[in-house]
mmCIF file of N, CA, C and O in Angstrom:
data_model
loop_
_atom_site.group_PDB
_atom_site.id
_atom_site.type_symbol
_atom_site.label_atom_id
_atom_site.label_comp_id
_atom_site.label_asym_id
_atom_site.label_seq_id
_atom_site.Cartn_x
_atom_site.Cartn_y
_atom_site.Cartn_z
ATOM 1 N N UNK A 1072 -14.230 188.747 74.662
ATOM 2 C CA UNK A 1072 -13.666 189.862 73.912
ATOM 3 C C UNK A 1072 -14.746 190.509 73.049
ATOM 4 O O UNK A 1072 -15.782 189.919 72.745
ATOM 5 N N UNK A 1073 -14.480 191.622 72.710
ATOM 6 C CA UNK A 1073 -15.521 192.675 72.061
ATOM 7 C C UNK A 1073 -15.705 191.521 70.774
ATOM 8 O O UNK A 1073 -16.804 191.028 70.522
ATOM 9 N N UNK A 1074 -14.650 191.230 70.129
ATOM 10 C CA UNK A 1074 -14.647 190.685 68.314
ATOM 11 C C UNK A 1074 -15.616 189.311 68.783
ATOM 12 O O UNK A 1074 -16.469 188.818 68.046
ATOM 13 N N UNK A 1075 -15.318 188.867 70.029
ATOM 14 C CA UNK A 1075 -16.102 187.735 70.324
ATOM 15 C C UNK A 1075 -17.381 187.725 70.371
ATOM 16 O O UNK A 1075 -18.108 186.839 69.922
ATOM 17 N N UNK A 1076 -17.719 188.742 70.936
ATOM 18 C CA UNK A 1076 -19.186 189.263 70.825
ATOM 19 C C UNK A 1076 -19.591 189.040 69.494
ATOM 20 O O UNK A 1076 -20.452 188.281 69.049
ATOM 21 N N UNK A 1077 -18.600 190.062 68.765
ATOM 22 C CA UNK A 1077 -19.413 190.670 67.440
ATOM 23 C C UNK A 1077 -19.367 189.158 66.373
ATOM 24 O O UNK A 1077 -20.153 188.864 65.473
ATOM 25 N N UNK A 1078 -18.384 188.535 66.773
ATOM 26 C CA UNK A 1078 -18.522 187.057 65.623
ATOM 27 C C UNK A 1078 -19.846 186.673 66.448
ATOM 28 O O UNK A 1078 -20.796 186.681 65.665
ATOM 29 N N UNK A 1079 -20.133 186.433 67.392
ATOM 30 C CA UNK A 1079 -21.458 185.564 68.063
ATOM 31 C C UNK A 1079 -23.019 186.755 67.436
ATOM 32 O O UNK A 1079 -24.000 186.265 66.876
ATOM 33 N N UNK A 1080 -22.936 187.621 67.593
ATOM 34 C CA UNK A 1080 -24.197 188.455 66.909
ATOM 35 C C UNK A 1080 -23.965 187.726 65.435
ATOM 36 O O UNK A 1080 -24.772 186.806 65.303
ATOM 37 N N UNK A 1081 -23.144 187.873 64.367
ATOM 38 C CA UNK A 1081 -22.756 187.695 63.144
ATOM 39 C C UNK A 1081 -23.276 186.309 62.719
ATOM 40 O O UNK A 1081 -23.907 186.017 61.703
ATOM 41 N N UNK A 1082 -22.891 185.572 63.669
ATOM 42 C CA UNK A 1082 -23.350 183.896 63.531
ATOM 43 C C UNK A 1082 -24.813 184.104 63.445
ATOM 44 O O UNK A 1082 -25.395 183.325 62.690
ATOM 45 N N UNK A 1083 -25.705 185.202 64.205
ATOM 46 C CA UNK A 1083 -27.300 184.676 64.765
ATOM 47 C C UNK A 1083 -27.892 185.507 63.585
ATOM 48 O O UNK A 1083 -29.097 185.475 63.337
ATOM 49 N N UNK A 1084 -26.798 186.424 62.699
ATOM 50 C CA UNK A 1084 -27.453 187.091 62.034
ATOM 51 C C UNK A 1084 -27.706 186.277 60.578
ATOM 52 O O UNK A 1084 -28.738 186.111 59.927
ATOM 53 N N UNK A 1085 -26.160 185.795 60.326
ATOM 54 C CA UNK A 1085 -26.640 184.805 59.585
ATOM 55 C C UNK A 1085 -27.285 183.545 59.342
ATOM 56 O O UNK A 1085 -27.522 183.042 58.244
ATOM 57 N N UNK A 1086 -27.642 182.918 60.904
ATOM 58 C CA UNK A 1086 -28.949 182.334 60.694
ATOM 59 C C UNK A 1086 -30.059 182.545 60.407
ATOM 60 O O UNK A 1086 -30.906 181.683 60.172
ATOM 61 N N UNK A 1087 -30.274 184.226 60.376
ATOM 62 C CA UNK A 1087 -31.496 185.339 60.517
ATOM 63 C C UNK A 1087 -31.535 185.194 58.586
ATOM 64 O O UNK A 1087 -32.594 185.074 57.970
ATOM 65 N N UNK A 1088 -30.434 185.232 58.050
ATOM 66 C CA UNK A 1088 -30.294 184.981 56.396
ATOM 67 C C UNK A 1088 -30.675 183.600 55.704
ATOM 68 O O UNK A 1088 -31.017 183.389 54.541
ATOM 69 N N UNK A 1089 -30.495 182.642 56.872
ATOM 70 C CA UNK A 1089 -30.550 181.325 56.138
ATOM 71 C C UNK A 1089 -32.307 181.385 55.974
ATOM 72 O O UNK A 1089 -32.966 181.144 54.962
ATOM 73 N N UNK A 1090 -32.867 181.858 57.557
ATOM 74 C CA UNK A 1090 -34.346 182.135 57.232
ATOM 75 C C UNK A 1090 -34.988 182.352 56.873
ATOM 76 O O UNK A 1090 -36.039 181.713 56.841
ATOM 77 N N UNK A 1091 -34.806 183.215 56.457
ATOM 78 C CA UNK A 1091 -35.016 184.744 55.478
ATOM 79 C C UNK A 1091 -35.884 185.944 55.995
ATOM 80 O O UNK A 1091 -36.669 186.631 55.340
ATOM 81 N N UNK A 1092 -35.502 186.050 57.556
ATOM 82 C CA UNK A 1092 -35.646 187.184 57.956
ATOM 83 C C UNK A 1092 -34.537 188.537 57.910
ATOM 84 O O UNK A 1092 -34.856 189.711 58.098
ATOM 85 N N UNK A 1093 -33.355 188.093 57.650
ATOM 86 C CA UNK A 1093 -33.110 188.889 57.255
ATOM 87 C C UNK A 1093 -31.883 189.303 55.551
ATOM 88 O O UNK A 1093 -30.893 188.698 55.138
ATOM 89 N N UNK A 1094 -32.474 190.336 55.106
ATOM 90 C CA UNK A 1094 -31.772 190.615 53.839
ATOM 91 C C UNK A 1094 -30.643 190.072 53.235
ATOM 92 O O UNK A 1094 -29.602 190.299 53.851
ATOM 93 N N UNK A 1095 -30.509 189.247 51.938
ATOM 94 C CA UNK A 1095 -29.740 188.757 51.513
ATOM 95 C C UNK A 1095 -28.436 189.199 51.540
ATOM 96 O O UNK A 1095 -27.436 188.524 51.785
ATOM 97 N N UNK A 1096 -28.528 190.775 51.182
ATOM 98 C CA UNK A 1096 -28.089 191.759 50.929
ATOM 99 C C UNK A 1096 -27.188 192.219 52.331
ATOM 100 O O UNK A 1096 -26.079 192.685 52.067
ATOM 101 N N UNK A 1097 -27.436 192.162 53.323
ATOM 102 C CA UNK A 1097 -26.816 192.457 54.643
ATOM 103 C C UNK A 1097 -25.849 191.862 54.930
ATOM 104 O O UNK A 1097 -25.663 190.831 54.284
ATOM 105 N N UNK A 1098 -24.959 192.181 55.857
ATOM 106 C CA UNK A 1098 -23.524 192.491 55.789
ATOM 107 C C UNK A 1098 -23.390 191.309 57.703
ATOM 108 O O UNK A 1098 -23.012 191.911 58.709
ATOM 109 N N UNK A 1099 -23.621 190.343 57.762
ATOM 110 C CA UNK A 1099 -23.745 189.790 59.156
ATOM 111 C C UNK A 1099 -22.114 190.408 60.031
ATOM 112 O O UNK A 1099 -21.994 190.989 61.110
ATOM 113 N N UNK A 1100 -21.448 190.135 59.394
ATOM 114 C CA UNK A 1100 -20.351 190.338 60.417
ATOM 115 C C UNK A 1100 -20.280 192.426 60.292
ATOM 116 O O UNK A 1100 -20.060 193.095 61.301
ATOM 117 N N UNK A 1101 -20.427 192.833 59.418
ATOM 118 C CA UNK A 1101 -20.500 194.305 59.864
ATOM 119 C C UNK A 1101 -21.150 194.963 60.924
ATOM 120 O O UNK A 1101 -20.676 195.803 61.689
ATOM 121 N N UNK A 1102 -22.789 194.287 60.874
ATOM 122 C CA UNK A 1102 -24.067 194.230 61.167
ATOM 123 C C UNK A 1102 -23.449 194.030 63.241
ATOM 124 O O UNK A 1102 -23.487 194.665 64.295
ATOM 125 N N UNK A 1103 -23.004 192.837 62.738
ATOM 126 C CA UNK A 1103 -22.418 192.789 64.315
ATOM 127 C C UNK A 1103 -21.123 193.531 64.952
ATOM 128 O O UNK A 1103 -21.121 193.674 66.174
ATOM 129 N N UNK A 1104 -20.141 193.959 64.280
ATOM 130 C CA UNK A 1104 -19.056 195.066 64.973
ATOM 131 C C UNK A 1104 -20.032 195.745 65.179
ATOM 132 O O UNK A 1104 -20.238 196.030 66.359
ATOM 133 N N UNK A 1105 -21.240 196.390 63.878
ATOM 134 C CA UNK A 1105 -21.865 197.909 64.785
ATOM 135 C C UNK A 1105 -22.504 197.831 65.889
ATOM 136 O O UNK A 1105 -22.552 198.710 66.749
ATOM 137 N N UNK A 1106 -23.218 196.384 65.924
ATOM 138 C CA UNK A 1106 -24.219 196.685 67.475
ATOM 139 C C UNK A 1106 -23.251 196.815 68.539
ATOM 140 O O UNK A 1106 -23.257 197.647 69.447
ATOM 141 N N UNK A 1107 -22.268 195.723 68.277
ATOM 142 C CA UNK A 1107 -21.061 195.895 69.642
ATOM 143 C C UNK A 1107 -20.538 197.544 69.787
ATOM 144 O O UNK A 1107 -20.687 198.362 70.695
ATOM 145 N N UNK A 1108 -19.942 197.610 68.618
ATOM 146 C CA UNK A 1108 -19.874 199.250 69.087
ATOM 147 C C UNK A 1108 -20.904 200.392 69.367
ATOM 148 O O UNK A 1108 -20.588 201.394 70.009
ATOM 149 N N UNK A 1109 -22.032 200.207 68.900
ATOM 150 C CA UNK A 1109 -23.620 201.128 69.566
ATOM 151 C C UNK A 1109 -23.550 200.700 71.086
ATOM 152 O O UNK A 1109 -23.601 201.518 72.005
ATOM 153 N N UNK A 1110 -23.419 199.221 71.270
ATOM 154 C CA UNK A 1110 -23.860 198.770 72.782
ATOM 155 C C UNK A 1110 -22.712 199.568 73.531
ATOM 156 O O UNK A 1110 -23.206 200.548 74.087
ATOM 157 N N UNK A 1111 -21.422 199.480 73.718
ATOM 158 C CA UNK A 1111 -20.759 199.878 74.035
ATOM 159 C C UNK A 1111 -20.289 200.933 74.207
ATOM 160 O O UNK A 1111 -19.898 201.222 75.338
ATOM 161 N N UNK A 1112 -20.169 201.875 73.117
ATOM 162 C CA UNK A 1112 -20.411 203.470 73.040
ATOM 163 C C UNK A 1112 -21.339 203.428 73.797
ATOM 164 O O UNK A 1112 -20.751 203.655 74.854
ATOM 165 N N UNK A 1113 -23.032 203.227 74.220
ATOM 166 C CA UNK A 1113 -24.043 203.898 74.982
ATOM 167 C C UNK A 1113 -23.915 203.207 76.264
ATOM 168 O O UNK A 1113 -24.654 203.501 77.203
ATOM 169 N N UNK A 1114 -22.930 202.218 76.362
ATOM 170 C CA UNK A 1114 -22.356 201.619 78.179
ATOM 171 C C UNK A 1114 -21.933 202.920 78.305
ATOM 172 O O UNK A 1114 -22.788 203.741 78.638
ATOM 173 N N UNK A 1115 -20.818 203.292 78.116
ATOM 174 C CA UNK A 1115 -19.707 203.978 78.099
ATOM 175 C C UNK A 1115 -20.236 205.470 78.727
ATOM 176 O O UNK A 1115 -19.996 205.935 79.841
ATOM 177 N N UNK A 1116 -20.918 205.967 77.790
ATOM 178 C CA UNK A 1116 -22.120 207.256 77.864
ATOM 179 C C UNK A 1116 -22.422 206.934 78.995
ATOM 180 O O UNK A 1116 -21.561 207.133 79.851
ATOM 181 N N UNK A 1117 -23.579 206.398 79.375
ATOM 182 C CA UNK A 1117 -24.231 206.384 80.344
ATOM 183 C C UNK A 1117 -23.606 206.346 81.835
ATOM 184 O O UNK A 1117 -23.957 206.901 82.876
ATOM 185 N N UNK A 1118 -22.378 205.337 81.480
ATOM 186 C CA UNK A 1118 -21.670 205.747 82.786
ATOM 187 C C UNK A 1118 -21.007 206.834 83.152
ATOM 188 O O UNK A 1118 -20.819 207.022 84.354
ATOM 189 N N UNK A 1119 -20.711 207.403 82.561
ATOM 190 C CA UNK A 1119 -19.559 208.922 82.337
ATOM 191 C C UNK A 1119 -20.833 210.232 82.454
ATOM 192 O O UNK A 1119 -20.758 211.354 82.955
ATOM 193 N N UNK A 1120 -21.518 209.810 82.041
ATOM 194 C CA UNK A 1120 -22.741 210.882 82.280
ATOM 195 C C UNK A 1120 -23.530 210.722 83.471
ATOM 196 O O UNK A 1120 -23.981 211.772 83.930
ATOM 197 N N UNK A 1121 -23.891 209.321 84.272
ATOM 198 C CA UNK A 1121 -24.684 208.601 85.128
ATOM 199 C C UNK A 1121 -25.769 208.701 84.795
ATOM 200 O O UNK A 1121 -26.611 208.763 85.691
ATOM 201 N N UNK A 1122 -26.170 208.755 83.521
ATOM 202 C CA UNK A 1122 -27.826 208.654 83.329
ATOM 203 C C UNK A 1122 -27.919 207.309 81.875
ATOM 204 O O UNK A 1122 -26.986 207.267 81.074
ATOM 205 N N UNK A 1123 -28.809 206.585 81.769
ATOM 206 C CA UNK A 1123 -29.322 205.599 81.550
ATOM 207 C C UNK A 1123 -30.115 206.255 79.725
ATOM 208 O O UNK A 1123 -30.941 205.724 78.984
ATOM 209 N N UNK A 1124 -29.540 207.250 79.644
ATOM 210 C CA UNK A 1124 -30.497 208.138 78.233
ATOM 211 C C UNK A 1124 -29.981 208.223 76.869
ATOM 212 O O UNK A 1124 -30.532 208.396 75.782
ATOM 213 N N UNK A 1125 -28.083 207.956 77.436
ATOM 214 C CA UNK A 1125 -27.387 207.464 76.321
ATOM 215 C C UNK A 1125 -27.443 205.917 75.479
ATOM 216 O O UNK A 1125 -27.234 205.525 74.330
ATOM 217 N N UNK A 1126 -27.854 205.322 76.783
ATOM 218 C CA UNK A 1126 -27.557 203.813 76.265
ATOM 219 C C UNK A 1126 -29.470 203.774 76.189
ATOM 220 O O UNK A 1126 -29.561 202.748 75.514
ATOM 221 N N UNK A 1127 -30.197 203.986 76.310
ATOM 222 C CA UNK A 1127 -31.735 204.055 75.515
ATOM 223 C C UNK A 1127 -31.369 204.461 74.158
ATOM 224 O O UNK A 1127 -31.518 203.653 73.241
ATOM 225 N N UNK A 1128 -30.884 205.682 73.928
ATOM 226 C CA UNK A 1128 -30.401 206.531 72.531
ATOM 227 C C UNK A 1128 -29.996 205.498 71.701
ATOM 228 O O UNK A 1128 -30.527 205.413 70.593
ATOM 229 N N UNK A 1129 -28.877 204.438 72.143
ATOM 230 C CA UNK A 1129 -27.837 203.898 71.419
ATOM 231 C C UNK A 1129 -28.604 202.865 71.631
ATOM 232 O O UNK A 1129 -27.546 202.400 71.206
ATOM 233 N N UNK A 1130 -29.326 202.035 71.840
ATOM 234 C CA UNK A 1130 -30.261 200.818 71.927
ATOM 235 C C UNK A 1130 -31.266 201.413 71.017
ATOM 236 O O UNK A 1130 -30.810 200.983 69.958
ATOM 237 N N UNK A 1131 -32.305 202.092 70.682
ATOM 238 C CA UNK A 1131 -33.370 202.398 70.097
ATOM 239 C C UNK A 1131 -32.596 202.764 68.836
ATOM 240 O O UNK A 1131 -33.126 202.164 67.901
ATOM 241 N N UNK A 1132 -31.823 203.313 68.520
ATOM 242 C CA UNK A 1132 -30.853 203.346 67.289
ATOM 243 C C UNK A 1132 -30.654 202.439 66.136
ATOM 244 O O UNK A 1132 -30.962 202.346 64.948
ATOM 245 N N UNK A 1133 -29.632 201.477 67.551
ATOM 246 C CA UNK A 1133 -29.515 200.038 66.960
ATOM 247 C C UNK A 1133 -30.569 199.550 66.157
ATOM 248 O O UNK A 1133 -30.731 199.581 64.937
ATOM 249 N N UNK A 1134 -31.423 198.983 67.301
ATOM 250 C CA UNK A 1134 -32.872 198.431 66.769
ATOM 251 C C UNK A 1134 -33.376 199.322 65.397
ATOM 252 O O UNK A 1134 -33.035 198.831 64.320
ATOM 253 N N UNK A 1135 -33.787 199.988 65.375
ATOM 254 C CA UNK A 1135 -33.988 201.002 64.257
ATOM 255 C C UNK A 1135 -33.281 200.406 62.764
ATOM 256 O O UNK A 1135 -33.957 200.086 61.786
ATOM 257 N N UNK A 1136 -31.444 200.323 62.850
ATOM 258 C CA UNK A 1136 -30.718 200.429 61.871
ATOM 259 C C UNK A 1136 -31.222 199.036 61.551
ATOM 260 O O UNK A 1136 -31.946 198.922 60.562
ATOM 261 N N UNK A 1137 -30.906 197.890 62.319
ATOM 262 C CA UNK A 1137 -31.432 196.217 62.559
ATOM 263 C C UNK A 1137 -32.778 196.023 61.404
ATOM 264 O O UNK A 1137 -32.783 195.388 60.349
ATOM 265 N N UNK A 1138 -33.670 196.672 61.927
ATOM 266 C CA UNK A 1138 -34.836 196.652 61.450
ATOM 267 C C UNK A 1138 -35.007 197.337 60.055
ATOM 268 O O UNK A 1138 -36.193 197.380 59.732
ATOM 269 N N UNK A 1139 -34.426 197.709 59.432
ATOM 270 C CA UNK A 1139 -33.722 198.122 57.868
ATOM 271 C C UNK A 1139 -33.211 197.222 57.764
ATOM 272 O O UNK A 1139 -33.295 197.417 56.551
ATOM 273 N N UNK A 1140 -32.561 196.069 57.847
ATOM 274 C CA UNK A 1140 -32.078 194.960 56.856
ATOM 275 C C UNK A 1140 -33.118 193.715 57.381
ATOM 276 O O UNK A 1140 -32.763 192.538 57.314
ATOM 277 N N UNK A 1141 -34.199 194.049 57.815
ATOM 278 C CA UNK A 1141 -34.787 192.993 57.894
ATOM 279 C C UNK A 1141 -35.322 192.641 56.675
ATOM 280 O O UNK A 1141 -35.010 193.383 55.743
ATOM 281 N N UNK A 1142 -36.416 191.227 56.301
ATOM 282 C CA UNK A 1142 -37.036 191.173 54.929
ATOM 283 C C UNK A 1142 -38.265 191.536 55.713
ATOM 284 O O UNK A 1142 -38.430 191.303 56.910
ATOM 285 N N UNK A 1143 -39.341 192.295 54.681
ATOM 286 C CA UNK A 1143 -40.488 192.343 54.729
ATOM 287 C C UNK A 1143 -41.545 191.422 55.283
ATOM 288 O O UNK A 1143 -41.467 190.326 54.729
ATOM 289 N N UNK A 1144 -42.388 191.474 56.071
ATOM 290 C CA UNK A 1144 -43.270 190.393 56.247
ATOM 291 C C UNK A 1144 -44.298 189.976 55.560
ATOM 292 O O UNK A 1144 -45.164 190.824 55.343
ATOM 293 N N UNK A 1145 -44.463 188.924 55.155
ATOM 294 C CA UNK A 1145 -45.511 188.317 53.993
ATOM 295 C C UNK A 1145 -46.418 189.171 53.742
ATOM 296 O O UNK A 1145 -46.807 189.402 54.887
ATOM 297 N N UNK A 1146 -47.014 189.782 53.100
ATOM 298 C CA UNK A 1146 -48.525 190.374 52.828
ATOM 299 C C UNK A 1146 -49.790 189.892 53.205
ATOM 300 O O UNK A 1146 -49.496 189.057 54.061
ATOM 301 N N UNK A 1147 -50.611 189.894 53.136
ATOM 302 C CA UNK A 1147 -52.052 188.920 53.300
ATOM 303 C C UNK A 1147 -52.378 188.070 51.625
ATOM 304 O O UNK A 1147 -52.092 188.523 50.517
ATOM 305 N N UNK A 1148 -52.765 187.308 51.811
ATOM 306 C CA UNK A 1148 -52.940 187.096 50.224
ATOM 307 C C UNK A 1148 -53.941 187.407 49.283
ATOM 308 O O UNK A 1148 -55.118 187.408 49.641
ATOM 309 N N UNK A 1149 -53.641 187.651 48.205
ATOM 310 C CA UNK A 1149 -54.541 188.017 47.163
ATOM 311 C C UNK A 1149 -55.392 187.455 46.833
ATOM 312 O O UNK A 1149 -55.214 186.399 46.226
ATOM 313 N N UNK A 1150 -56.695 187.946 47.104
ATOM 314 C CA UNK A 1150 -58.211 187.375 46.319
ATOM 315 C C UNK A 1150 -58.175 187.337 44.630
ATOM 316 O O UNK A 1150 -57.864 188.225 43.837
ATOM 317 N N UNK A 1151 -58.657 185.830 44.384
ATOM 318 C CA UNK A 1151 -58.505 185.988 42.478
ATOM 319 C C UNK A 1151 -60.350 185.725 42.771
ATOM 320 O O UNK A 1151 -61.128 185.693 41.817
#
């Protein structure tokens, strides 16, 4: 089921929190209805249109929004 999906993204996201790759601050189970609905909306597209440009659109999107609640990656460290 779609919600099944989106609890299984939600679970990996909040392992992504326990890590701390991603933002304390982020929303795991929201985080996952939206990709299910991006993935799906750009299935949907692409078939009804027959071109493969909706679901690139709605994949490069995703990734995009994803990559805003990530945490920052370490810096290099400071010379004293």
């Amino acid at each position: 089921t779609f919600q099944g999906f989106a609890d299984a993204i939600a679970a990996q996201l909040r392992r992504a929190q326990e890590d701390g790759t991603l933002r304390a601050d982020a929303d795991p189970a929201a985080l996952g209805t939206f990709l299910v609905a991006t993935l799906e909306g750009g299935v949907l597209l692409a078939k009804v249109n027959r071109s493969s440009a909706a679901l690139a659109s709605a994949l490069s999107t995703a990734r995009n929004h994803l990559d805003r609640h990530r945490t920052p990656p370490p810096g290099p460290p400071t010379r004293r």
